[in-house]
CSV table of C-alpha atoms in Angstrom, one decimal:
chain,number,residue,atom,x,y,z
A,251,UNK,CA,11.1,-7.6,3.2
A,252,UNK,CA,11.6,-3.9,3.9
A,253,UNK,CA,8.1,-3.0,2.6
A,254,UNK,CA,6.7,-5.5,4.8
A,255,UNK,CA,8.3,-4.0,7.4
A,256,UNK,CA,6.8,-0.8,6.1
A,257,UNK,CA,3.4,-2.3,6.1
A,258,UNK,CA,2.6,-3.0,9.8
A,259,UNK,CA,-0.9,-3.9,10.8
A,260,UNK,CA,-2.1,-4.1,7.0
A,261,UNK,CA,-3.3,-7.3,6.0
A,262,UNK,CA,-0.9,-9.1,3.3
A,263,UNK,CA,-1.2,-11.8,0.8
A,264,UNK,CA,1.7,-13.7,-1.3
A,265,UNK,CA,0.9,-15.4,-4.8
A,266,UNK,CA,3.4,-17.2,-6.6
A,267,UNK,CA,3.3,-17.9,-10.4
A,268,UNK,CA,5.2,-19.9,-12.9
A,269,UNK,CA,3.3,-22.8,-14.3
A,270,UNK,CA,0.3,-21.9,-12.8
A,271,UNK,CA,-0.4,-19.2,-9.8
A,272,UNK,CA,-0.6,-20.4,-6.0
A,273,UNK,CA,-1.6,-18.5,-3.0
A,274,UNK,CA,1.3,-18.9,-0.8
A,275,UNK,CA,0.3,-16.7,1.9
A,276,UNK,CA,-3.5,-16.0,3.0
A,277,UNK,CA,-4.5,-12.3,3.7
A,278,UNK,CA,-2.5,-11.9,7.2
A,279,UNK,CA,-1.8,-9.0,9.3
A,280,UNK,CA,0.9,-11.3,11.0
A,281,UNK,CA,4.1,-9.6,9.3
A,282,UNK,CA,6.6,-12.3,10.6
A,283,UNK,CA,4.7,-15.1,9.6
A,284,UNK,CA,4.5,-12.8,6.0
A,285,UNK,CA,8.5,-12.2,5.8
A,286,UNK,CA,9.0,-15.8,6.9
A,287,UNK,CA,7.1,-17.0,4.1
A,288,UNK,CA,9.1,-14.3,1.9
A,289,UNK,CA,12.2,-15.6,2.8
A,290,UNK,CA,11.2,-19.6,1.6
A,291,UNK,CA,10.5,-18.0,-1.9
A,292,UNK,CA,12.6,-19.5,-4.3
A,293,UNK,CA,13.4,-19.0,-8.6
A,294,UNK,CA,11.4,-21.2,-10.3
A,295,UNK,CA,9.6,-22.9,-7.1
A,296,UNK,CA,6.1,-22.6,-9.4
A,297,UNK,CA,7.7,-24.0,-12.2
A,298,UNK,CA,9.4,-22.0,-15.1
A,299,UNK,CA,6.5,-20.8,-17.0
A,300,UNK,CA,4.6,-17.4,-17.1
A,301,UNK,CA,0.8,-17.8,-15.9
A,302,UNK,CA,1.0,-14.1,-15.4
A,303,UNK,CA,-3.0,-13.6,-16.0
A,304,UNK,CA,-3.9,-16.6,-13.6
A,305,UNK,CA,-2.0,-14.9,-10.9
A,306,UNK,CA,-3.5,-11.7,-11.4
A,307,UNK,CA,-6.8,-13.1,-11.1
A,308,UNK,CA,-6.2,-15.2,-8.3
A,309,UNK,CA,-5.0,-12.1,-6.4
A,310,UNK,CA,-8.0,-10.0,-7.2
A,311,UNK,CA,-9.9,-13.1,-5.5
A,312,UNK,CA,-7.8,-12.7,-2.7
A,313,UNK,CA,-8.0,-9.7,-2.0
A,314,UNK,CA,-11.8,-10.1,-1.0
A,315,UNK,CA,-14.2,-7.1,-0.9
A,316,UNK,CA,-13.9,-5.3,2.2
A,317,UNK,CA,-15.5,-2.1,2.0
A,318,UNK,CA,-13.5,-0.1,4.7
A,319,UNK,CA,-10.2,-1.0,3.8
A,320,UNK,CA,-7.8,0.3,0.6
A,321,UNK,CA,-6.8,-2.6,-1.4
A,322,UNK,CA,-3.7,-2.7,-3.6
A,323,UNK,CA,-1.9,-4.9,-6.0
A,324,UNK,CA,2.0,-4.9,-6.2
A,325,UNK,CA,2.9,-7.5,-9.1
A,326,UNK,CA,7.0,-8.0,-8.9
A,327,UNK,CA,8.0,-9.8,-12.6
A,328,UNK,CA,9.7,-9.9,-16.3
A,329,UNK,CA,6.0,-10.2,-17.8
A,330,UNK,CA,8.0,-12.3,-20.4
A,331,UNK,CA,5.0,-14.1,-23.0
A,332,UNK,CA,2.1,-15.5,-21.0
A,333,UNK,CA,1.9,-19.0,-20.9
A,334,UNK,CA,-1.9,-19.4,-19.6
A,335,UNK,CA,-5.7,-19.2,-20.8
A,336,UNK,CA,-6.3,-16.0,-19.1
A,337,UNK,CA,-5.0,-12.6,-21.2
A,338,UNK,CA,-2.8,-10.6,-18.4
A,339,UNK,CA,-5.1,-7.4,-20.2
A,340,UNK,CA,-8.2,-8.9,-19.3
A,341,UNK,CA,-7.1,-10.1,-15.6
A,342,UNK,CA,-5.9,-6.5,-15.6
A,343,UNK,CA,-9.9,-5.3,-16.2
A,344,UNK,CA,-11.2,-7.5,-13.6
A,345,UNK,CA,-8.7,-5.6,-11.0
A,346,UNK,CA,-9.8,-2.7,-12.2
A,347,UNK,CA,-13.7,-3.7,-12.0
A,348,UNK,CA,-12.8,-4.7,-8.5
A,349,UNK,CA,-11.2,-0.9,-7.7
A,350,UNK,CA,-8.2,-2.4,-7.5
A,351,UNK,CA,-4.9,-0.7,-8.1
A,352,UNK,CA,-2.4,-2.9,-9.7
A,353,UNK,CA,1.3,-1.8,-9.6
A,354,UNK,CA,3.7,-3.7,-12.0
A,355,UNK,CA,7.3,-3.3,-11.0
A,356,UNK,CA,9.4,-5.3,-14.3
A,357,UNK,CA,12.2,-6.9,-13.1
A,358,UNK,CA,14.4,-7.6,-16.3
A,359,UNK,CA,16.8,-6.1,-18.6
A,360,UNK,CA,15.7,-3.8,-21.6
A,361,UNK,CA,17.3,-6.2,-24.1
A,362,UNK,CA,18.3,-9.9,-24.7
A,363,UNK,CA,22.0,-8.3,-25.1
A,364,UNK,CA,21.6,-6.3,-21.7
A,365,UNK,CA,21.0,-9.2,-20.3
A,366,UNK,CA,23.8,-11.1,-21.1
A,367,UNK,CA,25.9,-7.8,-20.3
A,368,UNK,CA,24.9,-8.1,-16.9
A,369,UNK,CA,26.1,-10.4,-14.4
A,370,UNK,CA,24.8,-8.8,-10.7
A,371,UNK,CA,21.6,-7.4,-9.9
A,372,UNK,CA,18.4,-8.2,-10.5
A,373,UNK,CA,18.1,-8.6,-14.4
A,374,UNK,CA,17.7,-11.9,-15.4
A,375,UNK,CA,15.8,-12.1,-19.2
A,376,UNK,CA,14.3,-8.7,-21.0
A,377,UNK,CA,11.1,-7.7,-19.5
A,378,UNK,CA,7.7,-6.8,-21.2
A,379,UNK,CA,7.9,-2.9,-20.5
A,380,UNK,CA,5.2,-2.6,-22.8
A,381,UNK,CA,3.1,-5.2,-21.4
A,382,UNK,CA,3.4,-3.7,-17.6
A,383,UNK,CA,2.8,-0.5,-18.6
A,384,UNK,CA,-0.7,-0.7,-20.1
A,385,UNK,CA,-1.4,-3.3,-17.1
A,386,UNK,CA,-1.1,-0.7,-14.8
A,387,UNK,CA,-2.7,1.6,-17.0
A,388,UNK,CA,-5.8,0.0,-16.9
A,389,UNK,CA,-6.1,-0.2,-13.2
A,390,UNK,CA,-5.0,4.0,-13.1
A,391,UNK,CA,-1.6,3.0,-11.2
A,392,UNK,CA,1.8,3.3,-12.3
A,393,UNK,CA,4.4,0.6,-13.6
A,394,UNK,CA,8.2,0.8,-12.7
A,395,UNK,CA,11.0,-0.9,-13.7
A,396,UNK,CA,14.0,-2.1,-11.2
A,397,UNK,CA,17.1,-3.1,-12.5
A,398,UNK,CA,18.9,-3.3,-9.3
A,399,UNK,CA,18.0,-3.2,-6.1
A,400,UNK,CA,17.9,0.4,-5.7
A,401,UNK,CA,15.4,1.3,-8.5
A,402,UNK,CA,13.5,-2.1,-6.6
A,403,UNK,CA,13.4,0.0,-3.0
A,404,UNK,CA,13.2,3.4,-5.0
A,405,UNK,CA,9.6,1.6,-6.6
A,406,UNK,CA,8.1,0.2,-3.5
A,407,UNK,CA,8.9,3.7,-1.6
A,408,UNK,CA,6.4,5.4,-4.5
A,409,UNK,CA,4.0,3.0,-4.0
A,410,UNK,CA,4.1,3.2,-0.5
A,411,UNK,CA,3.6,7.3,-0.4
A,412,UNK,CA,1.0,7.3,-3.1
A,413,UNK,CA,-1.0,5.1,-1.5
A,414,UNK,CA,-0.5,6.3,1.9
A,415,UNK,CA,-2.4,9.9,0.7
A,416,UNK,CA,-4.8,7.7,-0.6
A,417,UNK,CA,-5.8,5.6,2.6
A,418,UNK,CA,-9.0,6.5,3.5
A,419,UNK,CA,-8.8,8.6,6.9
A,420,UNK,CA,-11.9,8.4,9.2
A,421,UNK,CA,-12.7,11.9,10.6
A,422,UNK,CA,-11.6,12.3,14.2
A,423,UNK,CA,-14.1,13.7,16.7
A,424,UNK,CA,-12.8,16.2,19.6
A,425,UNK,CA,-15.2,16.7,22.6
A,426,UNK,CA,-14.6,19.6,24.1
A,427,UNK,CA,-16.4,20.7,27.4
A,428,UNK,CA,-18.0,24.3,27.5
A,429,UNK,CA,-19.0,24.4,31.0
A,430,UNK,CA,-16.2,26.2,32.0
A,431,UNK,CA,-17.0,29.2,29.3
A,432,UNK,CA,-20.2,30.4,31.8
A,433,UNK,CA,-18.4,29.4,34.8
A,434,UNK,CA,-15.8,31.6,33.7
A,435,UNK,CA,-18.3,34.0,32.7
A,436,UNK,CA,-19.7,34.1,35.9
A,437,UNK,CA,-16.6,34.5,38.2
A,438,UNK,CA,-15.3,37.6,36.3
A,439,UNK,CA,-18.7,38.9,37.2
A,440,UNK,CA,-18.8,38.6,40.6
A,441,UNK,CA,-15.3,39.3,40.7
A,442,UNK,CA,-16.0,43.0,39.2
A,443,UNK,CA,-19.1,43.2,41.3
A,444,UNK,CA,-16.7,42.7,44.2
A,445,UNK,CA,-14.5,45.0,43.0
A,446,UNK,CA,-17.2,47.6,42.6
A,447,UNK,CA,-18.1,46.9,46.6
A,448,UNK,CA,-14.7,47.1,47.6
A,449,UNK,CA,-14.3,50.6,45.7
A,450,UNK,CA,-17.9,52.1,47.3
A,451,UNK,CA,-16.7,51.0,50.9
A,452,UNK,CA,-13.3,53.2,50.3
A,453,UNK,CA,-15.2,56.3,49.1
A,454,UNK,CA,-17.4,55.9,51.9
């Protein structure tokens, strides 16, 4: 919700995956339509499966091809063994054929016995560190892992700065007026050419 927030006036788009991927939220530059729909998500409300691959493809489809605009993936999972036809790796490729940045944040604990350690946070079953890394690899982004919600904000704060440097910025025109350079010019002249009168006439 807080990167939302941070997002204002970029257009956003929400897929969901578990048995299979769904588009939840069309590209929108409406952000409280987008946290509203944010706030409905739910565990396990696309089944309890992984079609991690799908949903990477689907969101390379939604992201669309607009040539002025910077276009980033953020994927948000435990990349735990994909249950889909399409490999994750190769999804991966088409985002990167499409110039698409894809950002893998693993939310999961480093181990089935971490997991059962931990009773708050965000870790629910051993993520696929492995897996997320070389899927942001391939796309030349970065992959982070959040085990609590501090390492989650820490993450999305990177992403946000690295991406911000790398937002295309239109060059900016200034139009300044020159008139007044000769008009100055000229006033200083007949000011000393007064001056020069005004000295003749007190010798004389």
């Amino acid at each position: 919700d807080r990167f939302v927030q941070q997002l204002e006036g970029d257009r956003i788009s929400v897929v969901v995956f578990g048995d299979s991927a769904y588009t939840i939220l069309p590209l929108t530059d409406d952000t409280a339509l987008t946290r509203r729909m944010l706030s409905r998500l739910k565990t396990t409300m696309a089944g309890r499966f992984n079609a991690l691959g799908e949903a990477i493809a689907l969101a390379v489809k939604e992201s669309g091809s607009p040539p002025d605009r910077r276009r980033v993936l953020v994927l948000l999972t435990d990349a735990d063994k994909s249950t889909d036809s399409i490999s994750p790796l190769a999804a991966a490729k088409l985002a990167h054929q499409a110039g698409l940045p894809l950002y893998t944040i693993a939310i999961g604990a480093s181990s089935y016995d971490a997991a059962e350690e931990e009773l708050a946070g965000l870790i629910y079953h051993p993520a696929n560190i492995d897996l997320l890394q070389r899927l942001a690899g391939l796309t030349g982004a970065k992959s982070y892992r959040a085990g609590d919600e501090k390492a989650l904000d820490n993450a999305i704060a990177d992403i946000d700065q690295r991406e911000k440097y790398k937002k295309d910025v239109p060059p900016r025109y200034f139009h300044i007026p020159l008139y007044p350079i000769p008009l100055i010019a000229g006033l200083l002249i007949l000011s000393l050419y007064q001056l020069v009168r005004l000295g003749w006439s007190a010798t004389r």
